[in-house]
Amino acid sequence: MKDPMTPSGTFEKIFQIILERKQQGDTQNSYVARLMDKGLDSILKKVGEESAEVIIAAKNGTTKDCIHEVTDLWFHSMVLMVQLGLSLEDIAQEFEKRFGRSGLEEKASRGA
């Protein structure tokens, strides 16, 4: 695991905690376990809610509000990743594939 004081270390630490909470399944004491127990639709609803809150904070909020809401969105996105069996490495590999490509080129390639 990377140094937890770096952004990548922090993400790895949070991701590990989410994995542990899923495995423990303690729905009485864990928000993550409870959310995962409710299933994919509940997780997707939270990701959607947090996405909307990011938009509202960016439009009307302060920097502090934006940081708070983006953090919530990233957290719930990681919960979704764990639920779907995705890893941080999967996402990092996708980013690596995109380096050196125009965003317009990458987007066009998805439709092919």
mmCIF file of N, CA and C in Angstrom:
data_model
loop_
_atom_site.group_PDB
_atom_site.id
_atom_site.type_symbol
_atom_site.label_atom_id
_atom_site.label_comp_id
_atom_site.label_asym_id
_atom_site.label_seq_id
_atom_site.Cartn_x
_atom_site.Cartn_y
_atom_site.Cartn_z
ATOM 1 N N MET A 1 0.844 -1.173 0.000
ATOM 2 C CA MET A 1 0.000 0.000 0.000
ATOM 3 C C MET A 1 0.893 1.242 0.000
ATOM 4 N N LYS A 2 0.484 2.249 -0.708
ATOM 5 C CA LYS A 2 1.218 3.496 -0.774
ATOM 6 C C LYS A 2 1.110 4.247 0.552
ATOM 7 N N ASP A 3 1.987 5.246 0.716
ATOM 8 C CA ASP A 3 1.965 6.106 1.898
ATOM 9 C C ASP A 3 0.577 6.731 2.027
ATOM 10 N N PRO A 4 -0.124 6.542 3.174
ATOM 11 C CA PRO A 4 -1.484 7.057 3.303
ATOM 12 C C PRO A 4 -1.569 8.582 3.300
ATOM 13 N N MET A 5 -0.439 9.284 3.370
ATOM 14 C CA MET A 5 -0.466 10.735 3.353
ATOM 15 C C MET A 5 -0.415 11.287 1.930
ATOM 16 N N THR A 6 -0.377 10.430 0.935
ATOM 17 C CA THR A 6 -0.432 10.862 -0.453
ATOM 18 C C THR A 6 -1.840 10.618 -0.966
ATOM 19 N N PRO A 7 -2.259 11.328 -2.005
ATOM 20 C CA PRO A 7 -3.603 11.067 -2.546
ATOM 21 C C PRO A 7 -3.818 9.593 -2.910
ATOM 22 N N SER A 8 -2.848 8.987 -3.588
ATOM 23 C CA SER A 8 -3.055 7.586 -3.975
ATOM 24 C C SER A 8 -3.101 6.675 -2.750
ATOM 25 N N GLY A 9 -2.302 6.977 -1.742
ATOM 26 C CA GLY A 9 -2.340 6.186 -0.509
ATOM 27 C C GLY A 9 -3.668 6.321 0.212
ATOM 28 N N THR A 10 -4.206 7.526 0.212
ATOM 29 C CA THR A 10 -5.504 7.758 0.848
ATOM 30 C C THR A 10 -6.594 6.978 0.142
ATOM 31 N N PHE A 11 -6.602 7.023 -1.195
ATOM 32 C CA PHE A 11 -7.609 6.274 -1.947
ATOM 33 C C PHE A 11 -7.486 4.779 -1.690
ATOM 34 N N GLU A 12 -6.266 4.268 -1.645
ATOM 35 C CA GLU A 12 -6.076 2.845 -1.377
ATOM 36 C C GLU A 12 -6.563 2.479 0.020
ATOM 37 N N LYS A 13 -6.297 3.344 0.985
ATOM 38 C CA LYS A 13 -6.720 3.081 2.367
ATOM 39 C C LYS A 13 -8.248 3.043 2.453
ATOM 40 N N ILE A 14 -8.910 4.026 1.863
ATOM 41 C CA ILE A 14 -10.378 4.066 1.880
ATOM 42 C C ILE A 14 -10.942 2.850 1.153
ATOM 43 N N PHE A 15 -10.365 2.513 0.002
ATOM 44 C CA PHE A 15 -10.844 1.370 -0.780
ATOM 45 C C PHE A 15 -10.732 0.087 0.044
ATOM 46 N N GLN A 16 -9.629 -0.086 0.758
ATOM 47 C CA GLN A 16 -9.444 -1.269 1.606
ATOM 48 C C GLN A 16 -10.485 -1.329 2.703
ATOM 49 N N ILE A 17 -10.777 -0.193 3.303
ATOM 50 C CA ILE A 17 -11.795 -0.155 4.359
ATOM 51 C C ILE A 17 -13.155 -0.553 3.796
ATOM 52 N N ILE A 18 -13.485 -0.053 2.609
ATOM 53 C CA ILE A 18 -14.762 -0.420 1.976
ATOM 54 C C ILE A 18 -14.809 -1.923 1.726
ATOM 55 N N LEU A 19 -13.719 -2.490 1.213
ATOM 56 C CA LEU A 19 -13.656 -3.947 1.001
ATOM 57 C C LEU A 19 -13.880 -4.702 2.313
ATOM 58 N N GLU A 20 -13.215 -4.249 3.365
ATOM 59 C CA GLU A 20 -13.356 -4.911 4.671
ATOM 60 C C GLU A 20 -14.785 -4.826 5.186
ATOM 61 N N ARG A 21 -15.398 -3.659 5.045
ATOM 62 C CA ARG A 21 -16.768 -3.492 5.529
ATOM 63 C C ARG A 21 -17.729 -4.390 4.765
ATOM 64 N N LYS A 22 -17.486 -4.543 3.463
ATOM 65 C CA LYS A 22 -18.333 -5.444 2.674
ATOM 66 C C LYS A 22 -18.171 -6.879 3.164
ATOM 67 N N GLN A 23 -16.936 -7.296 3.367
ATOM 68 C CA GLN A 23 -16.662 -8.665 3.806
ATOM 69 C C GLN A 23 -17.227 -8.935 5.197
ATOM 70 N N GLN A 24 -17.126 -7.956 6.094
ATOM 71 C CA GLN A 24 -17.630 -8.142 7.455
ATOM 72 C C GLN A 24 -19.152 -8.195 7.476
ATOM 73 N N GLY A 25 -19.785 -7.414 6.607
ATOM 74 C CA GLY A 25 -21.241 -7.443 6.495
ATOM 75 C C GLY A 25 -21.986 -6.999 7.739
ATOM 76 N N ASP A 26 -21.366 -6.175 8.563
ATOM 77 C CA ASP A 26 -21.976 -5.721 9.815
ATOM 78 C C ASP A 26 -22.937 -4.569 9.532
ATOM 79 N N THR A 27 -24.154 -4.901 9.119
ATOM 80 C CA THR A 27 -25.132 -3.880 8.735
ATOM 81 C C THR A 27 -25.641 -3.065 9.917
ATOM 82 N N GLN A 28 -25.398 -3.536 11.124
ATOM 83 C CA GLN A 28 -25.818 -2.777 12.316
ATOM 84 C C GLN A 28 -24.885 -1.600 12.589
ATOM 85 N N ASN A 29 -23.594 -1.766 12.256
ATOM 86 C CA ASN A 29 -22.592 -0.770 12.632
ATOM 87 C C ASN A 29 -21.839 -0.147 11.459
ATOM 88 N N SER A 30 -22.142 -0.554 10.248
ATOM 89 C CA SER A 30 -21.399 -0.057 9.094
ATOM 90 C C SER A 30 -22.336 0.487 8.026
ATOM 91 N N TYR A 31 -22.173 1.752 7.726
ATOM 92 C CA TYR A 31 -22.944 2.375 6.645
ATOM 93 C C TYR A 31 -22.671 1.661 5.320
ATOM 94 N N VAL A 32 -21.407 1.360 5.054
ATOM 95 C CA VAL A 32 -21.038 0.695 3.801
ATOM 96 C C VAL A 32 -21.719 -0.666 3.704
ATOM 97 N N ALA A 33 -21.629 -1.455 4.755
ATOM 98 C CA ALA A 33 -22.248 -2.786 4.748
ATOM 99 C C ALA A 33 -23.756 -2.678 4.547
ATOM 100 N N ARG A 34 -24.368 -1.710 5.215
ATOM 101 C CA ARG A 34 -25.812 -1.517 5.097
ATOM 102 C C ARG A 34 -26.188 -1.127 3.665
ATOM 103 N N LEU A 35 -25.435 -0.191 3.078
ATOM 104 C CA LEU A 35 -25.711 0.242 1.707
ATOM 105 C C LEU A 35 -25.527 -0.911 0.727
ATOM 106 N N MET A 36 -24.463 -1.677 0.883
ATOM 107 C CA MET A 36 -24.216 -2.808 -0.015
ATOM 108 C C MET A 36 -25.275 -3.890 0.160
ATOM 109 N N ASP A 37 -25.742 -4.070 1.375
ATOM 110 C CA ASP A 37 -26.778 -5.062 1.641
ATOM 111 C C ASP A 37 -28.077 -4.705 0.914
ATOM 112 N N LYS A 38 -28.326 -3.413 0.754
ATOM 113 C CA LYS A 38 -29.526 -2.965 0.046
ATOM 114 C C LYS A 38 -29.437 -3.208 -1.454
ATOM 115 N N GLY A 39 -28.217 -3.396 -1.969
ATOM 116 C CA GLY A 39 -28.049 -3.763 -3.367
ATOM 117 C C GLY A 39 -27.632 -2.632 -4.285
ATOM 118 N N LEU A 40 -27.418 -3.018 -5.520
ATOM 119 C CA LEU A 40 -26.887 -2.122 -6.543
ATOM 120 C C LEU A 40 -27.752 -0.886 -6.745
ATOM 121 N N ASP A 41 -29.063 -1.050 -6.793
ATOM 122 C CA ASP A 41 -29.923 0.109 -7.036
ATOM 123 C C ASP A 41 -29.755 1.184 -5.968
ATOM 124 N N SER A 42 -29.591 0.795 -4.726
ATOM 125 C CA SER A 42 -29.394 1.769 -3.646
ATOM 126 C C SER A 42 -28.049 2.483 -3.791
ATOM 127 N N ILE A 43 -27.048 1.740 -4.174
ATOM 128 C CA ILE A 43 -25.730 2.353 -4.388
ATOM 129 C C ILE A 43 -25.796 3.327 -5.559
ATOM 130 N N LEU A 44 -26.430 2.919 -6.640
ATOM 131 C CA LEU A 44 -26.560 3.804 -7.801
ATOM 132 C C LEU A 44 -27.342 5.066 -7.464
ATOM 133 N N LYS A 45 -28.362 4.926 -6.633
ATOM 134 C CA LYS A 45 -29.139 6.087 -6.197
ATOM 135 C C LYS A 45 -28.234 7.069 -5.451
ATOM 136 N N LYS A 46 -27.370 6.558 -4.565
ATOM 137 C CA LYS A 46 -26.455 7.422 -3.821
ATOM 138 C C LYS A 46 -25.460 8.103 -4.759
ATOM 139 N N VAL A 47 -24.940 7.371 -5.727
ATOM 140 C CA VAL A 47 -24.007 7.976 -6.687
ATOM 141 C C VAL A 47 -24.716 9.091 -7.460
ATOM 142 N N GLY A 48 -25.957 8.851 -7.854
ATOM 143 C CA GLY A 48 -26.732 9.876 -8.548
ATOM 144 C C GLY A 48 -26.988 11.093 -7.683
ATOM 145 N N GLU A 49 -27.358 10.865 -6.420
ATOM 146 C CA GLU A 49 -27.602 11.975 -5.489
ATOM 147 C C GLU A 49 -26.334 12.798 -5.286
ATOM 148 N N GLU A 50 -25.231 12.098 -5.093
ATOM 149 C CA GLU A 50 -23.968 12.807 -4.855
ATOM 150 C C GLU A 50 -23.525 13.567 -6.104
ATOM 151 N N SER A 51 -23.778 13.005 -7.269
ATOM 152 C CA SER A 51 -23.455 13.711 -8.521
ATOM 153 C C SER A 51 -24.229 15.021 -8.612
ATOM 154 N N ALA A 52 -25.509 14.961 -8.289
ATOM 155 C CA ALA A 52 -26.337 16.166 -8.318
ATOM 156 C C ALA A 52 -25.845 17.191 -7.295
ATOM 157 N N GLU A 53 -25.431 16.711 -6.130
ATOM 158 C CA GLU A 53 -24.939 17.622 -5.102
ATOM 159 C C GLU A 53 -23.628 18.290 -5.510
ATOM 160 N N VAL A 54 -22.796 17.574 -6.262
ATOM 161 C CA VAL A 54 -21.572 18.181 -6.795
ATOM 162 C C VAL A 54 -21.935 19.307 -7.757
ATOM 163 N N ILE A 55 -22.893 19.060 -8.615
ATOM 164 C CA ILE A 55 -23.319 20.075 -9.583
ATOM 165 C C ILE A 55 -23.844 21.315 -8.863
ATOM 166 N N ILE A 56 -24.675 21.109 -7.862
ATOM 167 C CA ILE A 56 -25.248 22.232 -7.115
ATOM 168 C C ILE A 56 -24.150 22.998 -6.377
ATOM 169 N N ALA A 57 -23.234 22.285 -5.743
ATOM 170 C CA ALA A 57 -22.149 22.941 -5.011
ATOM 171 C C ALA A 57 -21.247 23.728 -5.962
ATOM 172 N N ALA A 58 -20.982 23.171 -7.131
ATOM 173 C CA ALA A 58 -20.134 23.876 -8.095
ATOM 174 C C ALA A 58 -20.823 25.129 -8.615
ATOM 175 N N LYS A 59 -22.112 25.054 -8.775
ATOM 176 C CA LYS A 59 -22.880 26.188 -9.298
ATOM 177 C C LYS A 59 -23.095 27.262 -8.240
ATOM 178 N N ASN A 60 -23.410 26.858 -7.019
ATOM 179 C CA ASN A 60 -23.851 27.810 -6.004
ATOM 180 C C ASN A 60 -23.019 27.831 -4.726
ATOM 181 N N GLY A 61 -22.165 26.858 -4.552
ATOM 182 C CA GLY A 61 -21.508 26.707 -3.257
ATOM 183 C C GLY A 61 -20.142 27.352 -3.184
ATOM 184 N N THR A 62 -19.524 27.091 -2.068
ATOM 185 C CA THR A 62 -18.170 27.555 -1.826
ATOM 186 C C THR A 62 -17.180 26.456 -2.208
ATOM 187 N N THR A 63 -15.913 26.792 -2.188
ATOM 188 C CA THR A 63 -14.886 25.769 -2.421
ATOM 189 C C THR A 63 -15.020 24.644 -1.411
ATOM 190 N N LYS A 64 -15.285 24.992 -0.156
ATOM 191 C CA LYS A 64 -15.456 23.987 0.899
ATOM 192 C C LYS A 64 -16.619 23.052 0.572
ATOM 193 N N ASP A 65 -17.737 23.615 0.087
ATOM 194 C CA ASP A 65 -18.889 22.789 -0.302
ATOM 195 C C ASP A 65 -18.509 21.835 -1.436
ATOM 196 N N CYS A 66 -17.779 22.337 -2.418
ATOM 197 C CA CYS A 66 -17.373 21.498 -3.556
ATOM 198 C C CYS A 66 -16.469 20.352 -3.102
ATOM 199 N N ILE A 67 -15.516 20.665 -2.231
ATOM 200 C CA ILE A 67 -14.627 19.616 -1.711
ATOM 201 C C ILE A 67 -15.440 18.550 -0.989
ATOM 202 N N HIS A 68 -16.361 18.972 -0.159
ATOM 203 C CA HIS A 68 -17.198 18.031 0.603
ATOM 204 C C HIS A 68 -18.002 17.132 -0.346
ATOM 205 N N GLU A 69 -18.645 17.731 -1.331
ATOM 206 C CA GLU A 69 -19.512 16.957 -2.229
ATOM 207 C C GLU A 69 -18.718 16.062 -3.177
ATOM 208 N N VAL A 70 -17.583 16.526 -3.677
ATOM 209 C CA VAL A 70 -16.746 15.673 -4.534
ATOM 210 C C VAL A 70 -16.229 14.487 -3.721
ATOM 211 N N THR A 71 -15.870 14.734 -2.474
ATOM 212 C CA THR A 71 -15.427 13.638 -1.605
ATOM 213 C C THR A 71 -16.536 12.602 -1.432
ATOM 214 N N ASP A 72 -17.757 13.068 -1.186
ATOM 215 C CA ASP A 72 -18.895 12.145 -1.077
ATOM 216 C C ASP A 72 -19.086 11.344 -2.361
ATOM 217 N N LEU A 73 -18.971 12.009 -3.509
ATOM 218 C CA LEU A 73 -19.149 11.323 -4.796
ATOM 219 C C LEU A 73 -18.054 10.286 -5.003
ATOM 220 N N TRP A 74 -16.817 10.636 -4.735
ATOM 221 C CA TRP A 74 -15.727 9.671 -4.911
ATOM 222 C C TRP A 74 -15.901 8.489 -3.969
ATOM 223 N N PHE A 75 -16.297 8.750 -2.731
ATOM 224 C CA PHE A 75 -16.513 7.667 -1.776
ATOM 225 C C PHE A 75 -17.580 6.702 -2.291
ATOM 226 N N HIS A 76 -18.716 7.241 -2.691
ATOM 227 C CA HIS A 76 -19.796 6.373 -3.163
ATOM 228 C C HIS A 76 -19.441 5.700 -4.489
ATOM 229 N N SER A 77 -18.620 6.331 -5.297
ATOM 230 C CA SER A 77 -18.127 5.680 -6.515
ATOM 231 C C SER A 77 -17.243 4.488 -6.164
ATOM 232 N N MET A 78 -16.446 4.621 -5.108
ATOM 233 C CA MET A 78 -15.618 3.493 -4.672
ATOM 234 C C MET A 78 -16.482 2.373 -4.091
ATOM 235 N N VAL A 79 -17.556 2.722 -3.390
ATOM 236 C CA VAL A 79 -18.495 1.701 -2.908
ATOM 237 C C VAL A 79 -19.067 0.952 -4.111
ATOM 238 N N LEU A 80 -19.445 1.686 -5.135
ATOM 239 C CA LEU A 80 -19.960 1.066 -6.365
ATOM 240 C C LEU A 80 -18.911 0.151 -6.992
ATOM 241 N N MET A 81 -17.680 0.621 -7.063
ATOM 242 C CA MET A 81 -16.608 -0.201 -7.633
ATOM 243 C C MET A 81 -16.477 -1.531 -6.892
ATOM 244 N N VAL A 82 -16.462 -1.468 -5.557
ATOM 245 C CA VAL A 82 -16.336 -2.698 -4.766
ATOM 246 C C VAL A 82 -17.532 -3.609 -5.032
ATOM 247 N N GLN A 83 -18.714 -3.043 -5.085
ATOM 248 C CA GLN A 83 -19.919 -3.841 -5.342
ATOM 249 C C GLN A 83 -19.825 -4.560 -6.691
ATOM 250 N N LEU A 84 -19.232 -3.879 -7.681
ATOM 251 C CA LEU A 84 -19.125 -4.447 -9.027
ATOM 252 C C LEU A 84 -17.872 -5.295 -9.232
ATOM 253 N N GLY A 85 -17.018 -5.374 -8.208
ATOM 254 C CA GLY A 85 -15.791 -6.161 -8.326
ATOM 255 C C GLY A 85 -14.690 -5.464 -9.096
ATOM 256 N N LEU A 86 -14.757 -4.131 -9.179
ATOM 257 C CA LEU A 86 -13.713 -3.361 -9.850
ATOM 258 C C LEU A 86 -12.655 -2.969 -8.832
ATOM 259 N N SER A 87 -11.449 -2.720 -9.321
ATOM 260 C CA SER A 87 -10.363 -2.319 -8.432
ATOM 261 C C SER A 87 -9.843 -0.934 -8.814
ATOM 262 N N LEU A 88 -9.074 -0.354 -7.915
ATOM 263 C CA LEU A 88 -8.411 0.901 -8.240
ATOM 264 C C LEU A 88 -7.454 0.697 -9.409
ATOM 265 N N GLU A 89 -6.852 -0.464 -9.475
ATOM 266 C CA GLU A 89 -5.952 -0.793 -10.585
ATOM 267 C C GLU A 89 -6.699 -0.782 -11.924
ATOM 268 N N ASP A 90 -7.925 -1.289 -11.934
ATOM 269 C CA ASP A 90 -8.728 -1.263 -13.166
ATOM 270 C C ASP A 90 -8.891 0.169 -13.670
ATOM 271 N N ILE A 91 -9.187 1.074 -12.757
ATOM 272 C CA ILE A 91 -9.398 2.471 -13.134
ATOM 273 C C ILE A 91 -8.084 3.111 -13.557
ATOM 274 N N ALA A 92 -7.015 2.829 -12.802
ATOM 275 C CA ALA A 92 -5.696 3.369 -13.152
ATOM 276 C C ALA A 92 -5.268 2.897 -14.541
ATOM 277 N N GLN A 93 -5.510 1.635 -14.860
ATOM 278 C CA GLN A 93 -5.157 1.110 -16.188
ATOM 279 C C GLN A 93 -5.934 1.820 -17.288
ATOM 280 N N GLU A 94 -7.197 2.118 -17.032
ATOM 281 C CA GLU A 94 -7.993 2.837 -18.025
ATOM 282 C C GLU A 94 -7.439 4.245 -18.237
ATOM 283 N N PHE A 95 -7.070 4.918 -17.148
ATOM 284 C CA PHE A 95 -6.448 6.238 -17.279
ATOM 285 C C PHE A 95 -5.151 6.140 -18.073
ATOM 286 N N GLU A 96 -4.336 5.127 -17.769
ATOM 287 C CA GLU A 96 -3.068 4.940 -18.487
ATOM 288 C C GLU A 96 -3.300 4.781 -19.987
ATOM 289 N N LYS A 97 -4.328 4.020 -20.362
ATOM 290 C CA LYS A 97 -4.635 3.828 -21.786
ATOM 291 C C LYS A 97 -4.979 5.154 -22.459
ATOM 292 N N ARG A 98 -5.516 6.093 -21.694
ATOM 293 C CA ARG A 98 -5.960 7.366 -22.260
ATOM 294 C C ARG A 98 -4.862 8.412 -22.358
ATOM 295 N N PHE A 99 -3.748 8.217 -21.642
ATOM 296 C CA PHE A 99 -2.653 9.181 -21.715
ATOM 297 C C PHE A 99 -2.158 9.305 -23.147
ATOM 298 N N GLY A 100 -1.911 10.517 -23.543
ATOM 299 C CA GLY A 100 -1.372 10.753 -24.881
ATOM 300 C C GLY A 100 -2.420 10.792 -25.970
ATOM 301 N N ARG A 101 -3.679 10.644 -25.600
ATOM 302 C CA ARG A 101 -4.771 10.707 -26.570
ATOM 303 C C ARG A 101 -5.618 11.927 -26.278
ATOM 304 N N SER A 102 -6.089 12.528 -27.311
ATOM 305 C CA SER A 102 -7.033 13.618 -27.157
ATOM 306 C C SER A 102 -8.317 13.073 -26.537
ATOM 307 N N GLY A 103 -8.912 13.851 -25.660
ATOM 308 C CA GLY A 103 -10.204 13.456 -25.087
ATOM 309 C C GLY A 103 -11.255 13.284 -26.165
ATOM 310 N N LEU A 104 -11.182 14.088 -27.199
ATOM 311 C CA LEU A 104 -12.139 13.960 -28.311
ATOM 312 C C LEU A 104 -11.919 12.648 -29.062
ATOM 313 N N GLU A 105 -10.647 12.302 -29.253
ATOM 314 C CA GLU A 105 -10.311 11.041 -29.939
ATOM 315 C C GLU A 105 -10.771 9.850 -29.103
ATOM 316 N N GLU A 106 -10.511 9.901 -27.802
ATOM 317 C CA GLU A 106 -10.899 8.794 -26.919
ATOM 318 C C GLU A 106 -12.401 8.618 -26.913
ATOM 319 N N LYS A 107 -13.126 9.708 -26.826
ATOM 320 C CA LYS A 107 -14.594 9.634 -26.797
ATOM 321 C C LYS A 107 -15.126 9.069 -28.103
ATOM 322 N N ALA A 108 -14.564 9.491 -29.227
ATOM 323 C CA ALA A 108 -15.000 8.995 -30.541
ATOM 324 C C ALA A 108 -14.743 7.496 -30.672
ATOM 325 N N SER A 109 -13.659 7.007 -30.057
ATOM 326 C CA SER A 109 -13.332 5.586 -30.177
ATOM 327 C C SER A 109 -14.329 4.698 -29.448
ATOM 328 N N ARG A 110 -15.022 5.238 -28.447
ATOM 329 C CA ARG A 110 -16.023 4.449 -27.707
ATOM 330 C C ARG A 110 -17.227 4.123 -28.566
ATOM 331 N N GLY A 111 -17.531 4.972 -29.539
ATOM 332 C CA GLY A 111 -18.695 4.740 -30.392
ATOM 333 C C GLY A 111 -18.427 3.742 -31.495
ATOM 334 N N ALA A 112 -17.130 3.436 -31.705
ATOM 335 C CA ALA A 112 -16.755 2.529 -32.813
ATOM 336 C C ALA A 112 -17.005 1.086 -32.455
#
